[in-house]
């Protein structure tokens, strides 16, 4: 898979995993082998990589389907003994611990007849581990507390998601000024007035995204090493 696609794909799956609302339908039934289940449902695997999620060894796979996520869910749920209906934008199927702490997330595609399923398999429960900031050339911004981290060593990409005590505009201004002082160049005009910014430093690239919340804001920081994206 081309590195640029991998770079863009990473925050998508992480954002889904950490932002599924409490209203999402979470299924706790036992399927067969998760990968065989996805293959049997007609999925085509387009992404597969080892990760550390909150320091826990994990593997993330993405499967694309030539039908809607509703149709894919209608296929998967009976196979794992579940009858249910869609209650959120994304359907989360969380498998029991004896199946390796696996989670399946169904995502809507850009077209009605397309969708993506993310399969995350971990050796232990990532939520039981502390997230790691881990950026050597980006200092943790003032007011930020990490809640989720992931590292894809193969793609030399690290992500950290967490909360800032500051509202989104102030939080973006803080990290923007900080990264510029640390030698990063902001490649996004007017970054202090928008929610996402792109940075470069030597051969590294980074993306910062800040989202408003009722109290403070949510923040995603992603960094990729390497001279260029292939």
Coordinates of N, CA and C in Angstrom, one line a residue:
X1 N 0.8 -1.2 0.0 CA 0.0 0.0 0.0 C 0.9 1.2 0.0
X2 N 0.5 2.2 -0.8 CA 1.3 3.5 -0.9 C 1.3 4.2 0.5
X3 N 2.5 4.8 0.8 CA 2.6 5.4 2.2 C 1.6 6.5 2.3
X4 N 1.3 7.3 1.3 CA 0.4 8.4 1.4 C -1.0 7.9 1.8
X5 N -1.4 6.8 1.2 CA -2.7 6.3 1.6 C -2.7 5.8 3.1
X6 N -1.6 5.1 3.5 CA -1.5 4.7 4.8 C -1.5 5.9 5.8
X7 N -0.9 6.9 5.4 CA -0.8 8.1 6.3 C -2.2 8.7 6.5
X8 N -3.0 8.8 5.5 CA -4.3 9.3 5.6 C -5.3 8.4 6.3
X9 N -5.0 7.1 6.1 CA -5.9 6.1 6.6 C -5.8 6.0 8.1
X10 N -4.7 6.2 8.7 CA -4.5 6.0 10.1 C -5.4 6.8 11.0
X11 N -5.5 8.1 10.8 CA -6.3 8.9 11.7 C -7.8 8.6 11.5
X12 N -8.2 8.1 10.4 CA -9.6 7.7 10.1 C -10.0 6.6 11.1
X13 N -9.2 5.5 11.1 CA -9.7 4.4 11.9 C -9.6 4.7 13.4
X14 N -8.5 5.5 13.8 CA -8.4 5.8 15.2 C -9.5 6.7 15.6
X15 N -9.9 7.7 14.8 CA -11.0 8.6 15.2 C -12.3 7.8 15.4
X16 N -12.5 6.8 14.5 CA -13.7 6.0 14.7 C -13.7 5.2 16.0
X17 N -12.5 4.6 16.3 CA -12.5 3.8 17.5 C -12.7 4.6 18.8
X18 N -12.2 5.8 18.8 CA -12.2 6.6 20.0 C -13.4 7.5 20.1
X19 N -14.2 7.7 19.0 CA -15.3 8.6 19.0 C -16.7 8.0 18.9
X20 N -16.7 6.7 18.9 CA -18.1 6.1 18.8 C -18.9 6.4 20.1
X21 N -20.0 7.0 19.8 CA -20.8 7.5 20.9 C -21.4 6.4 21.8
X22 N -21.9 6.8 22.9 CA -22.5 5.8 23.8 C -23.8 5.2 23.3
X23 N -24.4 5.9 22.3 CA -25.6 5.4 21.6 C -25.3 4.4 20.6
X24 N -24.1 4.1 20.3 CA -23.8 3.1 19.3 C -24.1 1.7 19.8
X25 N -24.6 0.9 18.8 CA -25.0 -0.5 19.2 C -23.7 -1.3 19.3
X26 N -23.4 -1.9 20.5 CA -22.2 -2.7 20.7 C -22.7 -4.1 20.9
X27 N -22.2 -5.0 20.0 CA -22.6 -6.4 20.1 C -21.5 -7.2 20.7
X28 N -21.9 -8.1 21.6 CA -21.0 -8.9 22.4 C -21.1 -10.4 22.1
X29 N -21.5 -10.8 20.9 CA -21.7 -12.2 20.6 C -20.4 -12.7 20.0
X30 N -20.3 -14.1 19.9 CA -19.1 -14.7 19.5 C -19.1 -15.1 18.0
X31 N -18.2 -14.6 17.2 CA -18.2 -15.0 15.8 C -17.2 -16.1 15.6
X32 N -17.0 -16.6 14.4 CA -15.9 -17.5 14.1 C -14.7 -16.6 14.0
X33 N -13.6 -17.3 13.5 CA -12.3 -16.5 13.3 C -12.6 -15.2 12.6
X34 N -12.3 -14.0 13.2 CA -12.6 -12.7 12.6 C -12.3 -12.5 11.1
X35 N -11.0 -12.9 10.8 CA -10.6 -12.7 9.4 C -11.4 -13.6 8.4
X36 N -11.7 -14.8 8.8 CA -12.5 -15.7 8.0 C -13.9 -15.1 7.8
X37 N -14.4 -14.5 8.9 CA -15.7 -13.9 8.9 C -15.8 -12.8 7.8
X38 N -14.7 -11.9 7.8 CA -14.7 -10.8 6.9 C -14.6 -11.3 5.4
X39 N -13.8 -12.4 5.2 CA -13.7 -12.9 3.9 C -15.0 -13.5 3.4
X40 N -15.6 -14.3 4.3 CA -16.9 -14.9 4.0 C -18.0 -13.9 3.6
X41 N -17.9 -12.7 4.2 CA -18.9 -11.7 3.9 C -18.6 -10.9 2.6
X42 N -17.5 -11.3 2.0 CA -17.2 -10.7 0.7 C -16.3 -9.5 0.7
X43 N -15.6 -9.3 1.9 CA -14.7 -8.2 2.0 C -13.4 -8.4 1.3
X44 N -12.8 -7.4 0.8 CA -11.5 -7.4 0.1 C -10.5 -6.6 1.0
X45 N -9.5 -7.3 1.5 CA -8.5 -6.6 2.4 C -7.6 -5.7 1.6
X46 N -7.6 -4.4 2.1 CA -6.8 -3.4 1.4 C -5.7 -2.8 2.3
X47 N -5.8 -3.2 3.6 CA -4.8 -2.6 4.5 C -4.6 -3.7 5.6
X48 N -3.3 -3.8 6.0 CA -3.0 -4.8 7.1 C -1.7 -4.4 7.7
X49 N -1.6 -4.0 9.0 CA -0.4 -3.6 9.5 C -0.4 -3.8 11.0
X50 N 0.8 -4.0 11.6 CA 1.0 -4.1 13.0 C 1.1 -2.7 13.7
X51 N 0.4 -2.6 14.8 CA 0.4 -1.4 15.6 C 0.7 -1.7 17.0
X52 N 1.1 -0.6 17.7 CA 1.0 -0.6 19.2 C -0.1 0.4 19.5
X53 N -1.1 0.0 20.2 CA -2.2 0.9 20.6 C -2.2 1.0 22.1
X54 N -1.9 2.2 22.6 CA -1.6 2.4 24.0 C -0.6 1.4 24.5
X55 N 0.4 1.2 23.7 CA 1.5 0.3 24.1 C 1.2 -1.2 23.9
X56 N 0.0 -1.5 23.5 CA -0.4 -2.9 23.3 C -0.2 -3.4 21.9
X57 N 0.5 -4.5 21.7 CA 0.6 -5.1 20.3 C -0.7 -5.4 19.7
X58 N -0.9 -4.8 18.5 CA -2.2 -5.0 17.8 C -2.0 -5.1 16.3
X59 N -3.1 -5.5 15.7 CA -3.0 -5.6 14.2 C -4.3 -5.0 13.7
X60 N -4.2 -4.1 12.7 CA -5.3 -3.4 12.1 C -5.5 -3.8 10.6
X61 N -6.6 -4.3 10.2 CA -6.9 -4.6 8.8 C -8.1 -3.9 8.4
X62 N -8.1 -3.5 7.1 CA -9.3 -2.8 6.5 C -9.8 -3.7 5.3
X63 N -11.1 -3.8 5.3 CA -11.8 -4.6 4.2 C -12.8 -3.7 3.5
X64 N -12.7 -3.6 2.2 CA -13.7 -2.9 1.5 C -14.8 -3.8 0.9
X65 N -16.0 -3.3 0.9 CA -17.2 -4.0 0.4 C -17.8 -3.2 -0.7
X66 N -18.4 -3.9 -1.7 CA -19.1 -3.3 -2.8 C -20.6 -3.3 -2.5
X67 N -20.9 -2.9 -1.3 CA -22.3 -2.8 -0.9 C -22.3 -1.9 0.4
X68 N -23.5 -1.4 0.8 CA -23.6 -0.5 1.9 C -23.2 -1.1 3.2
X69 N -22.9 -0.3 4.2 CA -22.5 -0.8 5.5 C -23.7 -1.5 6.1
X70 N -25.0 -1.0 5.8 CA -26.2 -1.7 6.3 C -26.3 -3.1 5.7
X71 N -25.9 -3.3 4.5 CA -26.0 -4.6 3.8 C -24.9 -5.5 4.4
X72 N -23.7 -5.0 4.6 CA -22.7 -5.8 5.2 C -23.0 -6.2 6.6
X73 N -23.6 -5.3 7.4 CA -24.0 -5.6 8.8 C -25.1 -6.7 8.8
X74 N -26.0 -6.6 7.8 CA -27.1 -7.6 7.7 C -26.5 -9.0 7.4
X75 N -25.4 -9.0 6.7 CA -24.7 -10.3 6.5 C -24.0 -10.8 7.8
X76 N -23.3 -9.9 8.4 CA -22.4 -10.3 9.5 C -23.2 -10.6 10.8
X77 N -24.2 -9.9 11.1 CA -24.9 -10.1 12.4 C -25.5 -11.5 12.5
X78 N -26.2 -12.0 11.5 CA -26.7 -13.4 11.6 C -25.6 -14.4 11.8
X79 N -24.5 -14.2 11.1 CA -23.4 -15.1 11.2 C -22.8 -15.2 12.6
X80 N -23.0 -14.1 13.4 CA -22.5 -14.2 14.8 C -23.6 -14.3 15.8
X81 N -24.8 -14.6 15.3 CA -25.9 -14.9 16.1 C -26.6 -13.6 16.7
X82 N -26.5 -12.5 16.0 CA -27.1 -11.3 16.5 C -28.1 -10.8 15.6
X83 N -29.3 -10.4 16.1 CA -30.3 -9.7 15.3 C -30.4 -8.3 15.9
X84 N -30.1 -7.3 15.1 CA -30.2 -5.9 15.7 C -30.4 -4.9 14.6
X85 N -30.5 -3.7 14.9 CA -30.7 -2.6 13.9 C -29.6 -1.5 14.2
X86 N -29.4 -0.8 13.2 CA -28.4 0.3 13.2 C -28.9 1.4 14.1
X87 N -28.1 1.8 15.1 CA -28.5 2.9 16.0 C -27.5 4.1 16.0
X88 N -26.4 4.0 15.2 CA -25.5 5.1 15.1 C -24.8 5.1 13.7
X89 N -24.1 6.1 13.4 CA -23.5 6.2 12.1 C -22.5 5.0 11.8
X90 N -21.9 4.5 12.9 CA -21.0 3.4 12.8 C -21.5 2.3 13.6
X91 N -21.4 1.0 13.2 CA -21.8 -0.1 14.0 C -20.5 -0.8 14.5
X92 N -20.4 -1.0 15.8 CA -19.3 -1.5 16.4 C -19.6 -3.0 16.9
X93 N -18.8 -3.9 16.5 CA -18.9 -5.3 16.9 C -17.7 -5.6 17.8
X94 N -17.9 -5.7 19.1 CA -16.8 -5.9 20.0 C -16.8 -7.4 20.4
X95 N -15.8 -8.1 20.0 CA -15.7 -9.6 20.3 C -15.2 -9.9 21.7
X96 N -15.5 -11.0 22.2 CA -15.1 -11.4 23.6 C -13.6 -11.5 23.7
X97 N -13.1 -11.5 24.9 CA -11.7 -11.5 25.2 C -11.0 -12.8 24.7
X98 N -11.7 -13.9 24.7 CA -11.1 -15.1 24.3 C -10.9 -15.1 22.7
X99 N -11.3 -14.1 22.1 CA -11.1 -14.0 20.6 C -10.0 -12.9 20.4
X100 N -9.2 -12.7 21.4 CA -8.0 -11.8 21.2 C -8.3 -10.3 21.2
X101 N -9.4 -9.9 22.0 CA -9.7 -8.5 22.1 C -9.9 -7.8 20.7
X102 N -10.7 -8.4 19.9 CA -11.0 -8.0 18.6 C -12.2 -7.1 18.5
X103 N -12.1 -6.1 17.6 CA -13.3 -5.2 17.4 C -13.4 -5.0 15.9
X104 N -14.7 -5.0 15.4 CA -15.0 -4.7 14.0 C -15.8 -3.4 14.0
X105 N -15.4 -2.5 13.1 CA -16.2 -1.2 13.0 C -16.6 -1.1 11.5
X106 N -17.9 -1.0 11.3 CA -18.4 -0.8 9.9 C -18.6 0.7 9.6
X107 N -18.1 1.1 8.5 CA -18.1 2.5 8.1 C -18.8 2.7 6.8
X108 N -19.6 3.8 6.7 CA -20.2 4.2 5.5 C -19.2 4.6 4.4
X109 N -19.4 4.2 3.2 CA -18.5 4.7 2.1 C -19.0 6.0 1.5
X110 N -18.3 6.6 0.6 CA -18.7 7.8 -0.1 C -19.9 7.5 -1.0
X111 N -20.0 6.3 -1.5 CA -21.2 5.9 -2.3 C -22.1 5.0 -1.5
X112 N -23.3 5.0 -1.9 CA -24.3 4.1 -1.2 C -24.0 2.6 -1.3
X113 N -23.3 2.2 -2.4 CA -23.0 0.8 -2.5 C -21.6 0.5 -2.2
X114 N -21.0 1.2 -1.3 CA -19.6 0.9 -0.8 C -19.5 1.2 0.7
X115 N -18.6 0.4 1.3 CA -18.4 0.5 2.7 C -17.0 -0.1 3.1
X116 N -16.6 0.2 4.3 CA -15.3 -0.3 4.8 C -15.6 -0.9 6.2
X117 N -14.9 -2.0 6.4 CA -14.9 -2.6 7.8 C -13.5 -2.6 8.3
X118 N -13.3 -2.2 9.5 CA -12.0 -2.2 10.2 C -12.0 -3.3 11.2
X119 N -11.0 -4.1 11.1 CA -10.8 -5.2 12.1 C -9.6 -4.9 12.9
X120 N -9.7 -4.7 14.2 CA -8.6 -4.4 15.1 C -8.5 -5.6 16.1
X121 N -7.3 -6.3 16.1 CA -7.0 -7.4 16.9 C -5.8 -7.1 17.8
X122 N -6.0 -7.2 19.1 CA -5.0 -6.9 20.1 C -4.7 -8.0 21.0
X123 N -3.5 -8.1 21.5 CA -3.1 -9.2 22.4 C -3.7 -9.0 23.8
X124 N -4.0 -7.8 24.2 CA -4.7 -7.5 25.4 C -5.5 -6.3 25.2
X125 N -6.3 -5.9 26.3 CA -7.2 -4.8 26.2 C -6.4 -3.4 26.1
X126 N -6.4 -2.7 25.0 CA -5.7 -1.5 24.9 C -6.2 -0.4 25.9
X127 N -7.5 -0.5 26.2 CA -8.0 0.5 27.2 C -7.5 0.4 28.6
X128 N -6.9 -0.8 28.9 CA -6.3 -1.0 30.2 C -4.9 -0.5 30.3
X129 N -4.3 0.0 29.2 CA -3.0 0.5 29.2 C -3.0 2.0 29.1
X130 N -1.9 2.6 29.6 CA -1.8 4.1 29.6 C -1.3 4.5 28.2
X131 N -1.8 5.6 27.6 CA -1.3 6.1 26.3 C 0.0 6.7 26.5
X132 N 0.8 6.7 25.4 CA 2.2 7.2 25.4 C 2.3 8.4 24.5
X133 N 2.7 9.5 25.0 CA 2.9 10.7 24.1 C 3.9 10.4 23.0
X134 N 5.1 10.1 23.4 CA 6.1 9.5 22.5 C 6.7 10.3 21.4
X135 N 6.3 11.6 21.2 CA 6.9 12.4 20.2 C 8.2 13.0 20.7
X136 N 9.3 12.8 20.0 CA 10.5 13.3 20.5 C 10.8 14.7 20.0
X137 N 10.1 15.2 19.0 CA 10.4 16.5 18.5 C 9.1 17.4 18.5
X138 N 8.1 16.9 19.3 CA 6.9 17.8 19.5 C 6.7 17.7 21.0
X139 N 6.7 18.8 21.7 CA 6.5 18.8 23.2 C 5.0 18.7 23.4
X140 N 4.6 18.0 24.5 CA 3.2 18.0 24.8 C 2.7 19.4 25.1
X141 N 1.6 19.8 24.4 CA 1.1 21.2 24.6 C 0.5 21.4 26.0
X142 N 0.6 22.6 26.4 CA 0.0 23.0 27.7 C -1.5 22.7 27.7
X143 N -2.0 22.1 28.8 CA -3.4 21.8 29.0 C -3.8 20.5 28.3
X144 N -2.9 19.7 27.7 CA -3.3 18.5 27.0 C -3.1 17.3 27.8
X145 N -4.1 16.3 27.8 CA -3.9 15.0 28.5 C -4.2 13.9 27.4
X146 N -3.2 13.1 27.2 CA -3.4 12.0 26.2 C -4.4 11.0 26.7
X147 N -5.2 10.4 25.8 CA -6.1 9.4 26.1 C -6.0 8.1 25.2
X148 N -5.3 8.3 24.1 CA -5.1 7.2 23.1 C -3.9 7.4 22.3
X149 N -3.1 6.4 22.1 CA -1.9 6.5 21.3 C -1.8 5.3 20.4
X150 N -1.2 5.4 19.2 CA -1.0 4.3 18.3 C 0.3 4.6 17.5
X151 N 1.0 3.5 17.3 CA 2.3 3.6 16.5 C 2.2 2.5 15.4
X152 N 2.4 2.9 14.2 CA 2.6 2.0 13.1 C 4.1 2.1 12.7
X153 N 4.9 1.1 13.2 CA 6.4 1.2 13.0 C 6.7 1.0 11.5
X154 N 6.0 0.2 10.8 CA 6.2 0.0 9.4 C 6.1 1.2 8.6
X155 N 5.1 2.0 8.9 CA 4.9 3.3 8.2 C 5.5 4.5 8.9
X156 N 6.2 4.2 10.0 CA 6.9 5.2 10.8 C 6.0 6.4 11.1
X157 N 4.8 6.0 11.6 CA 3.7 6.9 11.9 C 3.3 6.8 13.4
X158 N 3.1 7.9 14.1 CA 2.7 7.9 15.5 C 1.5 8.8 15.6
X159 N 0.5 8.4 16.4 CA -0.7 9.2 16.6 C -1.0 9.3 18.1
X160 N -1.4 10.5 18.6 CA -1.8 10.6 19.9 C -3.1 11.4 19.9
X161 N -4.1 11.0 20.6 CA -5.4 11.7 20.7 C -5.7 11.9 22.2
X162 N -6.2 13.1 22.5 CA -6.5 13.4 23.9 C -7.4 14.6 24.0
X163 N -7.4 15.2 25.2 CA -8.2 16.4 25.5 C -7.4 17.5 26.0
X164 N -7.9 18.7 25.6 CA -7.2 20.0 26.0 C -8.2 20.7 26.9
X165 N -7.7 21.3 28.0 CA -8.6 22.1 28.8 C -9.1 23.4 28.2
X166 N -8.4 23.8 27.1 CA -8.7 25.0 26.4 C -9.7 24.8 25.2
X167 N -10.5 25.8 24.9 CA -11.4 25.7 23.8 C -10.6 25.6 22.5
X168 N -11.2 25.1 21.4 CA -10.5 24.7 20.3 C -9.6 25.7 19.7
X169 N -10.1 27.0 19.6 CA -9.2 28.0 19.0 C -8.0 28.3 19.8
X170 N -8.1 28.3 21.1 CA -6.9 28.6 21.9 C -6.0 27.4 21.9
X171 N -6.6 26.2 21.9 CA -5.7 25.0 21.9 C -4.9 24.9 20.6
X172 N -5.5 25.3 19.5 CA -4.8 25.3 18.2 C -3.7 26.3 18.2
X173 N -4.0 27.5 18.7 CA -3.0 28.6 18.8 C -1.8 28.1 19.6
X174 N -2.1 27.5 20.8 CA -1.0 27.0 21.6 C 0.0 26.1 20.9
X175 N -0.6 25.0 20.3 CA 0.3 24.0 19.7 C 0.9 24.6 18.4
X176 N 0.2 25.5 17.7 CA 0.8 26.1 16.5 C 2.0 26.9 16.8
X177 N 1.9 27.8 17.8 CA 3.1 28.6 18.3 C 4.2 27.7 18.8
X178 N 3.8 26.7 19.5 CA 4.8 25.8 20.1 C 5.6 25.0 19.0
X179 N 4.9 24.5 18.0 CA 5.6 23.7 17.0 C 6.5 24.6 16.1
X180 N 6.0 25.8 15.9 CA 6.9 26.7 15.1 C 8.2 27.0 15.9
X181 N 8.1 27.2 17.2 CA 9.3 27.5 18.0 C 10.2 26.3 18.0
X182 N 9.6 25.1 17.8 CA 10.4 23.9 17.9 C 11.0 23.5 16.5
X183 N 10.8 24.4 15.5 CA 11.4 24.2 14.2 C 10.5 23.6 13.1
X184 N 9.2 23.5 13.4 CA 8.2 23.0 12.4 C 7.8 24.2 11.6
X185 N 7.5 23.9 10.3 CA 6.9 24.9 9.4 C 5.4 24.6 9.2
X186 N 4.6 25.5 9.4 CA 3.1 25.3 9.2 C 2.8 25.5 7.7
X187 N 2.3 24.5 7.0 CA 2.0 24.6 5.6 C 0.6 24.9 5.3
X188 N -0.2 25.3 6.4 CA -1.6 25.6 6.2 C -1.9 27.0 6.5
X189 N -2.2 27.8 5.5 CA -2.5 29.3 5.7 C -3.6 29.5 6.7
X190 N -3.5 30.4 7.6 CA -4.6 30.7 8.5 C -4.9 29.6 9.5
X191 N -3.8 28.8 9.8 CA -4.1 27.6 10.7 C -4.7 28.0 12.0
X192 N -4.3 29.2 12.5 CA -4.8 29.6 13.8 C -6.3 29.8 13.8
X193 N -7.0 29.9 12.7 CA -8.4 30.1 12.6 C -9.2 28.9 12.1
X194 N -8.5 27.8 11.9 CA -9.2 26.6 11.4 C -8.9 25.4 12.3
X195 N -9.5 24.3 12.0 CA -9.5 23.2 13.0 C -8.3 22.2 12.7
X196 N -7.7 22.2 11.5 CA -6.6 21.3 11.2 C -5.5 22.0 10.5
X197 N -4.3 21.5 10.8 CA -3.1 22.2 10.2 C -2.0 21.1 9.8
X198 N -1.3 21.4 8.8 CA -0.3 20.5 8.3 C 1.1 21.1 8.5
X199 N 2.1 20.3 9.0 CA 3.4 20.8 9.4 C 4.5 20.0 8.7
X200 N 5.6 20.6 8.4 CA 6.8 19.9 8.0 C 8.0 20.3 8.8
X201 N 8.9 19.4 8.9 CA 10.2 19.7 9.6 C 11.2 18.7 9.0
X202 N 12.2 19.1 8.2 CA 13.1 18.2 7.6 C 12.3 17.2 6.7
X203 N 12.5 16.0 7.0 CA 11.8 14.9 6.2 C 10.5 14.5 6.9
X204 N 10.2 15.1 8.1 CA 9.0 14.6 8.8 C 7.8 15.5 8.4
X205 N 6.6 14.9 8.5 CA 5.4 15.7 8.4 C 4.5 15.4 9.6
X206 N 3.6 16.4 9.9 CA 2.7 16.2 11.0 C 1.4 16.9 10.7
X207 N 0.4 16.3 11.3 CA -1.0 16.9 11.2 C -1.6 17.1 12.6
X208 N -2.1 18.2 12.8 CA -2.8 18.5 14.1 C -4.3 18.9 13.8
X209 N -5.2 18.2 14.5 CA -6.6 18.5 14.3 C -7.2 18.7 15.7
X210 N -8.0 19.8 15.8 CA -8.6 20.2 17.1 C -10.1 20.3 16.9
X211 N -10.9 19.6 17.7 CA -12.4 19.6 17.6 C -13.0 20.2 18.9
X212 N -14.0 21.1 18.7 CA -14.7 21.7 19.9 C -15.5 20.6 20.7
X213 N -15.5 20.8 22.0 CA -16.3 20.0 22.9 C -17.0 20.9 23.9
X214 N -18.0 20.4 24.6 CA -18.7 21.2 25.6 C -17.7 21.8 26.6
X215 N -16.8 21.1 27.0 CA -15.7 21.6 27.9 C -14.4 21.3 27.3
X216 N -13.6 22.4 27.0 CA -12.3 22.2 26.4 C -12.4 21.8 24.9
X217 N -11.5 20.9 24.5 CA -11.5 20.5 23.1 C -10.8 19.1 23.0
X218 N -11.1 18.5 21.9 CA -10.3 17.2 21.6 C -9.2 17.5 20.6
X219 N -8.1 16.8 20.7 CA -7.0 17.1 19.8 C -6.4 15.8 19.3
X220 N -6.0 15.8 18.0 CA -5.3 14.6 17.4 C -4.0 15.2 16.9
X221 N -2.9 14.5 17.2 CA -1.6 14.9 16.7 C -1.0 13.6 16.0
X222 N -0.6 13.8 14.7 CA -0.1 12.6 14.0 C 1.2 13.1 13.3
X223 N 2.2 12.2 13.4 CA 3.6 12.5 12.9 C 4.0 11.3 12.1
X224 N 4.6 11.6 10.9 CA 5.2 10.6 10.1 C 6.6 10.9 9.7
X225 N 7.5 10.0 10.0 CA 8.9 10.2 9.6 C 9.2 9.9 8.2
X226 N 10.4 10.2 7.7 CA 10.7 9.8 6.3 C 10.9 11.0 5.5
X227 N 11.8 10.8 4.4 CA 12.1 11.9 3.6 C 10.9 12.3 2.7
X228 N 10.2 11.3 2.2 CA 9.0 11.6 1.4 C 8.0 10.5 1.4
X229 N 6.8 10.8 1.0 CA 5.7 9.9 1.0 C 5.8 9.2 -0.4
X230 N 5.7 7.9 -0.4 CA 5.8 7.2 -1.7 C 4.4 6.7 -2.1

